[in-house]
Short mmCIF file of C-alpha atoms and ligand atoms in Angstrom, two decimals:
data_model
loop_
_atom_site.label_atom_id
_atom_site.label_comp_id
_atom_site.label_asym_id
_atom_site.label_seq_id
_atom_site.Cartn_x
_atom_site.Cartn_y
_atom_site.Cartn_z
CA MET A 1 235.15 99.24 12.39
CA LYS A 2 236.26 97.92 15.68
CA ASP A 3 239.52 96.09 15.80
CA THR A 4 239.81 92.46 16.91
CA PRO A 5 240.88 92.16 20.60
CA LEU A 6 243.85 90.05 21.62
CA ALA A 7 243.14 87.48 24.36
CA ILE A 8 245.70 86.67 27.05
CA VAL A 9 244.82 83.64 29.05
CA LEU A 10 246.90 82.86 32.14
CA ALA A 11 247.38 79.20 32.72
CA ALA A 12 250.93 78.75 34.06
CA GLY A 13 250.38 78.72 37.77
CA LEU A 14 251.61 75.93 39.97
CA SER A 15 248.11 74.84 41.19
CA THR A 16 249.52 74.01 44.61
CA ARG A 17 246.03 74.27 46.22
CA MET A 18 244.69 71.39 43.91
CA LYS A 19 247.33 68.94 45.30
CA SER A 20 247.52 67.37 41.94
CA LYS A 21 250.08 66.04 39.50
CA ILE A 22 248.20 67.52 36.60
CA PRO A 23 248.02 71.29 36.02
CA LYS A 24 244.80 72.71 37.40
CA VAL A 25 243.64 74.16 34.06
CA LEU A 26 243.71 70.69 32.54
CA HIS A 27 241.37 69.21 35.11
CA PRO A 28 238.11 68.20 33.35
CA LEU A 29 234.98 70.15 34.03
CA ALA A 30 231.78 68.89 32.39
CA GLY A 31 233.88 66.78 30.05
CA ARG A 32 236.39 69.34 28.90
CA PRO A 33 239.54 70.71 30.40
CA LEU A 34 238.93 73.94 32.46
CA LEU A 35 241.15 75.82 29.96
CA ALA A 36 238.97 74.69 26.97
CA HIS A 37 235.96 76.44 28.57
CA VAL A 38 237.94 79.67 28.95
CA LEU A 39 239.25 79.43 25.43
CA GLU A 40 235.79 78.99 24.04
CA THR A 41 234.64 82.06 25.98
CA VAL A 42 237.38 84.32 24.57
CA ARG A 43 236.84 82.94 21.05
CA ALA A 44 233.05 83.70 21.40
CA ALA A 45 233.85 87.21 22.55
CA GLY A 46 235.59 87.69 19.18
CA ALA A 47 239.21 87.64 20.35
CA ARG A 48 242.03 86.65 17.97
CA PRO A 49 244.78 85.60 18.43
CA LEU A 50 244.62 83.90 21.71
CA VAL A 51 247.90 83.81 23.71
CA VAL A 52 247.93 81.18 26.43
CA VAL A 53 250.58 81.53 29.08
CA SER A 54 251.60 78.09 30.19
CA LYS A 55 254.44 76.21 31.80
CA GLU A 56 254.82 74.04 28.76
CA SER A 57 253.51 74.42 25.20
CA ALA A 58 252.15 70.92 24.30
CA SER A 59 248.79 70.63 26.16
CA ALA A 60 247.71 74.25 25.82
CA GLY A 61 248.84 74.28 22.15
CA ALA A 62 246.56 71.27 21.40
CA LEU A 63 243.51 73.05 22.81
CA LEU A 64 244.28 76.24 20.83
CA ASP A 65 243.54 74.57 17.51
CA GLY A 66 245.54 77.10 15.45
CA ASP A 67 243.79 80.22 16.94
CA GLY A 68 246.89 81.50 18.61
CA GLY A 69 250.10 80.39 20.40
CA VAL A 70 251.55 79.39 23.75
CA ALA A 71 253.87 81.80 25.62
CA VAL A 72 255.93 79.78 28.04
CA GLN A 73 256.37 81.17 31.58
CA ASP A 74 258.75 78.98 33.55
CA PRO A 75 259.10 79.43 36.41
CA PRO A 76 255.78 81.19 37.06
CA ARG A 77 256.47 84.40 38.92
CA GLY A 78 252.97 85.69 39.30
CA THR A 79 250.11 86.80 37.15
CA GLY A 80 251.74 90.19 36.33
CA ASP A 81 254.86 88.37 35.07
CA ALA A 82 252.61 86.04 33.04
CA VAL A 83 251.12 89.04 31.23
CA ARG A 84 254.60 90.39 30.51
CA VAL A 85 255.56 87.05 28.98
CA ALA A 86 252.34 87.06 26.85
CA LEU A 87 253.01 90.56 25.53
CA ALA A 88 256.56 89.63 24.61
CA SER A 89 255.19 86.94 22.25
CA ALA A 90 252.50 89.24 20.82
CA ASN A 91 254.45 92.30 19.96
CA GLY A 92 252.57 93.30 16.87
CA ALA A 93 249.20 93.54 18.60
CA THR A 94 247.49 96.87 19.15
CA GLY A 95 244.08 98.05 20.38
CA THR A 96 242.39 96.13 23.15
CA ALA A 97 243.31 92.96 25.02
CA TYR A 98 241.25 90.75 27.21
CA ILE A 99 243.06 89.23 30.11
CA VAL A 100 241.48 86.18 31.72
CA TYR A 101 242.53 83.42 34.03
CA GLY A 102 242.52 79.82 32.83
CA ASP A 103 240.91 78.72 36.10
CA THR A 104 237.67 80.81 35.59
CA PRO A 105 235.53 78.52 33.42
CA LEU A 106 232.18 80.04 34.00
CA LEU A 107 233.02 83.55 32.66
CA ARG A 108 230.64 84.54 29.76
CA ALA A 109 231.63 85.98 26.41
CA GLU A 110 229.02 88.73 26.71
CA THR A 111 230.70 89.92 29.98
CA LEU A 112 233.93 90.33 28.17
CA ARG A 113 232.23 92.27 25.42
CA ARG A 114 230.69 94.41 28.11
CA LEU A 115 234.05 95.15 29.69
CA ARG A 116 235.35 96.16 26.32
CA SER A 117 232.58 98.64 25.58
CA LEU A 118 232.94 100.02 29.08
CA LEU A 119 236.66 100.55 28.39
CA GLU A 120 235.74 102.54 25.27
CA THR A 121 232.82 104.53 26.53
CA ARG A 122 234.57 105.51 29.74
CA GLY A 123 237.84 106.31 28.00
CA ALA A 124 239.54 104.02 30.58
CA ALA A 125 242.88 102.27 30.36
CA LEU A 126 241.54 99.21 32.14
CA ALA A 127 238.09 97.71 32.85
CA ILE A 128 237.71 95.02 35.47
CA LEU A 129 234.93 92.66 36.52
CA THR A 130 233.92 92.83 40.23
CA GLY A 131 231.29 91.33 42.37
CA GLU A 132 230.10 91.25 45.96
CA VAL A 133 231.21 87.75 46.95
CA GLY A 134 231.30 88.29 50.65
CA THR A 135 234.41 88.39 52.85
CA ASP A 136 235.43 84.79 53.53
CA ASN A 137 237.37 84.01 50.41
CA ALA A 138 240.70 84.38 48.54
CA TYR A 139 239.66 86.95 45.97
CA GLY A 140 241.45 90.27 45.61
CA ARG A 141 239.55 93.17 47.36
CA VAL A 142 238.55 96.20 45.39
CA VAL A 143 239.48 99.45 47.07
CA ARG A 144 237.57 102.54 45.84
CA ASP A 145 238.51 106.15 46.41
CA ALA A 146 236.35 108.85 47.96
CA ALA A 147 234.75 109.53 44.55
CA GLY A 148 233.77 105.89 44.26
CA ASP A 149 236.25 105.11 41.54
CA VAL A 150 238.37 101.97 41.64
CA ALA A 151 241.74 102.90 43.14
CA ARG A 152 243.52 99.54 43.63
CA VAL A 153 243.06 95.88 44.17
CA VAL A 154 244.62 94.26 47.24
CA GLU A 155 245.05 90.50 47.38
CA ALA A 156 243.27 88.78 50.35
CA ARG A 157 246.55 87.36 51.61
CA LEU A 158 248.13 90.81 51.81
CA ALA A 159 245.02 92.75 52.89
CA THR A 160 244.54 94.48 56.25
CA PRO A 161 241.64 93.15 58.32
CA GLU A 162 239.63 96.25 57.24
CA GLU A 163 240.46 95.66 53.62
CA ARG A 164 239.46 92.07 53.84
CA ARG A 165 236.02 93.22 55.06
CA LEU A 166 235.49 95.17 51.82
CA PRO A 167 232.40 93.77 50.09
CA GLU A 168 233.58 94.08 46.51
CA SER A 169 236.07 91.55 44.99
CA ASN A 170 238.01 91.26 41.75
CA LEU A 171 236.44 88.41 39.82
CA GLY A 172 239.40 88.24 37.45
CA ALA A 173 238.53 89.33 33.93
CA TYR A 174 239.88 92.42 32.33
CA ALA A 175 239.72 94.55 29.10
CA VAL A 176 242.72 96.71 28.74
CA ASP A 177 244.29 99.24 26.32
CA LEU A 178 247.32 97.53 24.95
CA ALA A 179 249.46 100.54 24.41
CA TRP A 180 249.09 101.45 28.11
CA LEU A 181 249.46 97.84 29.23
CA ARG A 182 252.86 97.57 27.47
CA SER A 183 254.21 100.59 29.36
CA ALA A 184 252.68 99.70 32.78
CA VAL A 185 253.45 95.98 32.92
CA GLY A 186 257.21 96.68 32.89
CA ARG A 187 256.79 98.81 36.00
CA LEU A 188 255.22 96.06 38.07
CA ARG A 189 257.58 94.84 40.82
CA PRO A 190 257.60 91.73 43.02
CA ASN A 191 255.83 92.18 46.26
CA GLU A 192 256.53 90.60 49.66
CA THR A 193 255.45 87.28 48.36
CA GLY A 194 258.15 87.34 45.72
CA GLU A 195 255.57 87.36 42.97
CA ILE A 196 254.56 89.98 40.45
CA TYR A 197 250.83 90.57 40.75
CA LEU A 198 248.68 91.59 37.80
CA THR A 199 246.26 93.28 40.13
CA ASP A 200 248.99 95.95 40.95
CA LEU A 201 248.12 97.26 37.51
CA ILE A 202 245.05 98.94 38.96
CA ALA A 203 247.04 101.21 41.26
CA GLU A 204 249.52 101.74 38.38
CA ALA A 205 246.64 103.10 36.27
CA THR A 206 245.56 105.45 39.03
CA ARG A 207 249.15 106.64 39.37
CA ASP A 208 249.24 107.36 35.65
CA GLY A 209 246.12 109.40 36.01
CA LYS A 210 244.21 106.84 33.89
CA ARG A 211 240.63 105.81 34.49
CA VAL A 212 239.79 102.31 35.70
CA ALA A 213 236.25 101.22 34.84
CA ALA A 214 234.47 98.43 36.78
CA HIS A 215 231.55 96.24 35.73
CA ARG A 216 230.02 95.04 39.01
CA THR A 217 228.07 91.93 38.27
CA ALA A 218 225.30 90.26 40.34
CA ASP A 219 226.05 86.92 38.61
CA LEU A 220 228.85 85.84 40.92
CA GLU A 221 228.92 82.40 39.45
CA GLU A 222 230.74 83.84 36.51
CA GLY A 223 233.72 84.72 38.63
CA MET A 224 234.08 81.36 40.26
CA GLY A 225 237.81 80.65 40.21
CA VAL A 226 238.95 77.09 40.71
CA ASN A 227 241.76 76.92 43.26
CA THR A 228 240.88 73.78 45.13
CA ARG A 229 238.99 70.55 44.34
CA VAL A 230 236.13 71.94 46.44
CA ASP A 231 235.96 74.96 44.02
CA LEU A 232 236.19 72.48 41.17
CA ALA A 233 233.11 70.57 42.30
CA ALA A 234 231.22 73.81 42.83
CA ALA A 235 232.15 75.14 39.36
CA GLU A 236 231.23 71.74 37.87
CA ALA A 237 227.78 71.86 39.50
CA ALA A 238 227.20 75.38 38.18
CA MET A 239 228.42 74.55 34.76
CA ARG A 240 226.22 71.41 34.52
CA ARG A 241 223.16 73.43 35.55
CA ARG A 242 223.94 75.88 32.88
CA ILE A 243 224.25 73.18 30.25
CA ARG A 244 220.99 71.42 31.25
CA ASP A 245 219.12 74.76 31.30
CA ALA A 246 220.38 75.56 27.81
CA HIS A 247 219.06 72.17 26.50
CA MET A 248 215.75 72.65 28.17
CA LEU A 249 215.32 76.09 26.70
CA ALA A 250 216.13 74.51 23.31
CA GLY A 251 213.28 72.02 23.68
CA VAL A 252 214.68 68.97 25.63
CA THR A 253 212.71 67.58 28.52
CA PHE A 254 214.67 66.61 31.68
CA ARG A 255 212.45 64.75 34.09
CA ASP A 256 214.70 65.32 37.03
CA PRO A 257 217.54 67.66 35.88
CA ASP A 258 219.55 67.73 39.05
CA SER A 259 220.07 63.92 38.80
CA CYS A 260 221.52 64.11 35.27
CA GLN A 261 224.97 65.04 33.99
CA VAL A 262 225.52 66.26 30.48
CA ASP A 263 228.98 67.10 29.17
CA ALA A 264 229.65 70.40 27.37
CA ASP A 265 230.10 68.81 23.97
CA VAL A 266 226.92 66.68 23.94
CA THR A 267 224.19 67.61 21.46
CA ILE A 268 220.51 66.80 22.04
CA ALA A 269 217.77 67.45 19.55
CA PRO A 270 214.42 69.03 20.57
CA GLU A 271 211.63 66.71 21.85
CA ALA A 272 214.17 64.25 23.36
CA VAL A 273 213.34 63.23 26.91
CA ILE A 274 216.18 62.68 29.41
CA GLU A 275 214.97 60.63 32.33
CA ARG A 276 216.35 60.69 35.89
CA GLY A 277 219.90 59.66 36.71
CA THR A 278 221.15 59.79 33.07
CA ILE A 279 224.74 60.63 32.23
CA LEU A 280 225.65 61.79 28.73
CA GLU A 281 229.38 62.11 28.14
CA GLY A 282 231.90 63.15 25.49
CA LYS A 283 230.58 63.77 22.06
CA THR A 284 227.29 61.95 22.54
CA ARG A 285 224.45 62.94 20.24
CA ILE A 286 220.76 62.30 20.85
CA GLY A 287 218.13 62.54 18.07
CA ALA A 288 214.71 64.03 18.19
CA GLY A 289 212.02 62.29 20.15
CA SER A 290 214.38 59.73 21.75
CA ARG A 291 213.87 58.79 25.38
CA ILE A 292 217.11 58.12 27.39
CA GLY A 293 217.09 56.69 30.83
CA PRO A 294 216.28 56.38 33.70
CA TYR A 295 219.80 55.58 34.75
CA ALA A 296 221.49 55.33 31.36
CA ILE A 297 225.15 56.10 30.66
CA LEU A 298 226.13 57.14 27.15
CA ARG A 299 229.67 57.93 26.20
CA ASP A 300 230.59 59.13 22.74
CA THR A 301 227.48 57.54 21.38
CA THR A 302 225.20 58.63 18.55
CA VAL A 303 221.50 57.91 18.97
CA GLY A 304 218.99 58.45 16.17
CA GLU A 305 215.35 59.62 16.41
CA ARG A 306 212.59 58.00 18.41
CA CYS A 307 214.91 55.54 20.18
CA THR A 308 214.47 54.26 23.71
CA VAL A 309 217.51 53.53 25.98
CA GLU A 310 216.63 52.39 29.45
CA ASN A 311 219.18 51.73 32.25
CA SER A 312 222.03 50.69 30.02
CA THR A 313 225.64 51.65 29.28
CA LEU A 314 226.59 52.61 25.73
CA GLU A 315 230.12 53.50 24.80
CA GLY A 316 231.23 54.49 21.32
CA ALA A 317 228.04 52.98 19.81
CA THR A 318 225.77 54.16 17.00
CA LEU A 319 221.99 53.70 16.93
CA GLU A 320 219.99 54.46 13.83
CA ASP A 321 216.37 55.58 14.28
CA GLU A 322 213.73 53.58 16.40
CA VAL A 323 216.20 51.36 18.21
CA THR A 324 215.23 50.11 21.64
CA ILE A 325 217.82 49.11 24.25
CA GLY A 326 217.52 47.68 27.77
CA PRO A 327 217.20 47.63 30.62
CA TYR A 328 220.62 46.38 31.59
CA SER A 329 222.44 46.14 28.33
CA HIS A 330 225.95 47.16 27.30
CA LEU A 331 227.02 48.56 23.97
CA ARG A 332 230.77 48.82 23.46
CA PRO A 333 232.85 50.59 20.87
CA GLY A 334 231.98 49.79 17.29
CA ALA A 335 228.42 48.59 18.07
CA TYR A 336 226.23 49.76 15.19
CA LEU A 337 222.51 49.05 15.44
CA GLU A 338 220.43 49.80 12.34
CA ARG A 339 216.85 51.09 12.25
CA GLY A 340 214.37 49.25 14.45
CA VAL A 341 216.87 46.91 16.12
CA ALA A 342 215.55 45.74 19.59
CA MET A 343 217.91 44.70 22.35
CA GLY A 344 216.51 43.66 25.69
CA ASN A 345 218.17 42.86 28.98
CA PHE A 346 221.64 41.56 29.65
CA GLY A 347 222.91 41.88 26.11
CA GLU A 348 226.30 43.01 25.06
CA VAL A 349 227.36 44.04 21.58
CA LYS A 350 230.89 45.05 20.58
CA ASN A 351 232.40 45.91 17.25
CA ALA A 352 229.40 44.45 15.41
CA ARG A 353 226.61 45.58 13.09
CA LEU A 354 223.06 44.52 13.63
CA ARG A 355 221.11 45.21 10.60
CA LYS A 356 217.48 46.44 10.28
CA GLY A 357 214.87 44.95 12.51
CA THR A 358 217.10 42.35 14.21
CA LYS A 359 215.97 41.29 17.69
CA MET A 360 218.30 40.29 20.57
CA HIS A 361 216.19 40.15 23.65
CA HIS A 362 217.91 38.22 26.48
CA PHE A 363 221.39 37.26 27.78
CA SER A 364 223.49 37.40 24.62
CA TYR A 365 226.97 38.46 23.55
CA VAL A 366 227.56 39.51 20.01
CA GLY A 367 231.17 40.65 19.32
CA ASP A 368 233.11 41.11 16.03
CA ALA A 369 230.03 40.19 14.06
CA ASP A 370 227.93 41.15 11.07
CA VAL A 371 224.29 40.25 11.73
CA GLY A 372 221.83 40.57 8.85
CA GLU A 373 218.31 41.99 8.80
CA ARG A 374 215.26 40.59 10.76
CA VAL A 375 217.58 38.07 12.52
CA ASN A 376 216.22 36.60 15.79
CA ILE A 377 219.01 35.98 18.27
CA GLY A 378 217.71 33.59 20.93
CA ALA A 379 218.30 33.88 24.64
CA GLY A 380 221.90 33.05 25.59
CA THR A 381 223.43 33.22 22.21
CA ILE A 382 227.12 33.78 22.34
CA THR A 383 229.75 34.56 19.63
CA LEU A 384 232.98 32.91 20.60
CA ASN A 385 234.98 35.59 18.87
CA TYR A 386 238.33 35.10 20.73
CA ASP A 387 240.28 31.87 20.36
CA GLY A 388 242.90 32.97 22.82
CA VAL A 389 245.15 34.41 20.05
CA ARG A 390 243.10 36.44 17.69
CA LYS A 391 239.64 37.97 17.30
CA ASN A 392 237.57 36.23 14.61
CA ARG A 393 234.33 37.34 12.97
CA THR A 394 230.89 35.85 12.87
CA THR A 395 228.52 36.50 9.97
CA ILE A 396 224.83 35.81 10.17
CA GLY A 397 222.65 36.25 7.09
CA ASP A 398 219.30 37.94 6.81
CA ASP A 399 216.27 36.21 8.42
CA ALA A 400 218.30 33.66 10.25
CA PHE A 401 216.93 32.26 13.46
CA ILE A 402 219.56 31.59 16.07
CA GLY A 403 218.03 29.18 18.68
CA SER A 404 218.55 29.75 22.36
CA ASP A 405 221.89 29.06 23.82
CA THR A 406 223.62 28.79 20.47
CA LEU A 407 227.43 29.03 20.57
CA LEU A 408 228.92 30.48 17.42
CA ARG A 409 232.63 29.55 17.23
CA ALA A 410 234.19 32.23 15.01
CA PRO A 411 235.17 32.49 12.25
CA VAL A 412 231.87 31.10 11.22
CA THR A 413 228.96 32.01 8.92
CA VAL A 414 225.33 31.20 9.35
CA GLY A 415 223.68 31.58 5.97
CA ALA A 416 220.58 33.69 5.20
CA GLY A 417 217.34 32.07 6.29
CA ALA A 418 219.12 29.38 8.27
CA THR A 419 218.10 28.13 11.74
CA THR A 420 220.20 26.84 14.57
CA GLY A 421 218.66 24.50 17.18
CA ALA A 422 218.60 25.31 20.93
CA GLY A 423 222.03 24.59 22.39
CA ALA A 424 223.72 24.23 19.05
CA VAL A 425 227.49 24.62 19.03
CA VAL A 426 228.15 25.92 15.58
CA THR A 427 231.80 25.21 14.53
CA LYS A 428 231.28 25.03 10.73
CA ASP A 429 229.41 27.33 8.35
CA VAL A 430 225.65 26.70 8.10
CA PRO A 431 224.51 26.90 4.54
CA GLU A 432 221.63 29.27 3.56
CA GLY A 433 218.24 28.04 4.46
CA MET A 434 219.44 24.93 6.42
CA VAL A 435 218.64 23.88 9.93
CA ALA A 436 221.67 22.90 12.02
CA VAL A 437 221.45 21.20 15.45
CA GLY A 438 223.66 19.51 18.03
CA MET A 439 227.19 19.70 19.25
CA PRO A 440 228.96 20.20 17.02
CA ALA A 441 226.01 21.29 14.99
CA ARG A 442 225.14 19.34 11.82
CA ALA A 443 222.99 20.55 9.02
CA ILE A 444 220.10 18.16 8.95
CA LYS A 445 217.49 19.44 6.59
CA LYS A 446 216.38 22.41 4.51
CA ALA A 447 213.87 24.81 6.07
CA ASP A 448 214.48 28.29 4.56
CA ARG A 449 213.14 31.06 6.64
CA ARG A 450 213.40 33.71 4.13
CA LYS A 451 210.17 35.02 2.59
CA LYS A 452 209.83 33.60 -0.94
CA GLY A 453 209.69 36.14 -3.73
CA PRO A 454 206.37 37.27 -5.26
C1 UD1 B 501 243.61 85.96 41.12
C2 UD1 B 501 243.69 87.53 41.35
C3 UD1 B 501 242.65 87.91 42.32
C4 UD1 B 501 241.32 87.50 41.84
C5 UD1 B 501 241.20 86.02 41.50
C6 UD1 B 501 239.93 85.75 40.73
C7 UD1 B 501 246.05 88.08 41.02
C8 UD1 B 501 247.31 88.44 41.77
N1 UD1 B 501 245.01 87.87 41.81
O1 UD1 B 501 243.98 85.39 42.36
O2 UD1 B 501 242.61 89.28 42.50
O3 UD1 B 501 240.30 87.77 42.87
O4 UD1 B 501 242.36 85.68 40.65
O5 UD1 B 501 239.83 84.34 40.44
O6 UD1 B 501 246.06 88.15 39.83
N2 UD1 B 501 249.03 82.09 36.64
C9 UD1 B 501 250.07 82.12 35.62
N3 UD1 B 501 251.33 82.48 36.06
C10 UD1 B 501 251.67 82.73 37.34
C11 UD1 B 501 250.60 82.66 38.33
C12 UD1 B 501 249.34 82.33 37.94
O7 UD1 B 501 249.76 81.89 34.51
O8 UD1 B 501 252.86 82.97 37.59
C13 UD1 B 501 247.69 81.73 36.25
C14 UD1 B 501 247.13 80.48 36.97
O9 UD1 B 501 247.38 79.30 36.16
C15 UD1 B 501 245.65 80.75 37.13
C16 UD1 B 501 245.61 82.31 37.01
O10 UD1 B 501 246.82 82.76 36.58
O11 UD1 B 501 244.98 80.21 36.05
C17 UD1 B 501 245.24 82.86 38.36
O12 UD1 B 501 246.23 82.50 39.34
P1 UD1 B 501 245.78 82.14 40.80
O13 UD1 B 501 247.07 81.81 41.53
O14 UD1 B 501 244.70 81.14 40.83
O15 UD1 B 501 245.24 83.55 41.29
P2 UD1 B 501 244.25 83.82 42.54
O16 UD1 B 501 245.05 83.66 43.79
O17 UD1 B 501 243.09 83.00 42.35
CA1 CA B 502 242.49 81.46 40.94
#
């Protein structure tokens, strides 16, 4: 049986080219830190444990989720030094290691597996991923010998003009024999930049009479390293295309895919339709047959089956099946809409449950409330949930009819089957089945809207 490879993920660099206060590998890409994409890739390639080399242990440690540990490299003295630090913290490991850079989020797990099998079939000490990316870039250049074997990698900043014109570059993913790596990494020395370069390992292997295998890929996207914010935008565009394509192949329709953004952790069931200009963020989940957009923004929101959400913003909300929203509504955290709820334009719901079949069609705010089944919320209804000191709750019973422009001064309860008149200012509880009108609203007569039993 094959052994489990170790993964070494380099993430301790200074990120000077990003001009940022936060480390490069923690910049978000499609809703996740760059580093989280790379960790998912090495996990999917079957690696355990994962050793992340970082300047500090907290943020990388949180992303590791118990699958490995952080090796602290401070100050960062180059990628070769980073690997040395990683090995010092993984001294029991034997067999094969993957070495990847934390700033290469588009690398695929199957490519790492391929490097590993190349290492084995060629009996090589090291296998590297290369590609022909052209000559105007910062990648290391691959120098081959007369026989066509990889002899060394020279960094663009140290390369001669002829070397810079070499068509093949180092895309920055490696499979390596750990026993050899341990002996070779100690021999790496700082170069004229003062750093220790991992890429000097290739010449080291040649010197040791070891074979270096190369997988030259045509999918250059995979090697996109993020060094600047321009690179970040390019990598994000590529990642988002990849995510949308995967959803489409799994049965989701995108009407105008390039206009939509879907984060990496979003799930969408088959037969959903995503219309133009729609943004799905965080842990959003969309159920089968739902139609989202055009121009909807959903953040950490769960949508059931056969729902319609048009041109609205939903954050931290939950929709059961067959709910319709919009256009121009806003659901905020804690909004929970049960089956068949219909919300029209210019409505806002926050921290409130609307039970089955309730309708809220125009210009209303419902916050900190529990609204029953089949309630009709008239245009312009507002829960006055905040008295300047605390948030208070409004409760509305099943089958109630809230007249247009009703103000509900919380804490207050409108009983089941009750009615409020247009413009009512409800400051006291309205008993079940009563009609309340005026300012402040008085209960004037009984007219129960609940269906009588059989
Ligand atoms: C590196 C490769 C280059 C390759 C390119 C592919 C080296 C010397 N060069 O260059 O051949 O074409 O990636 O994208 O390896 N890091 C550390 N500790 C350090 C320095 C860097 O952990 O001391 C980490 C960084 O956080 C980063 C990764 O290593 O995630 C790569 O470093 P970076 O400076 O971006 O290397 P490149 O110049 O892109
Ligand atoms: Ca880089």
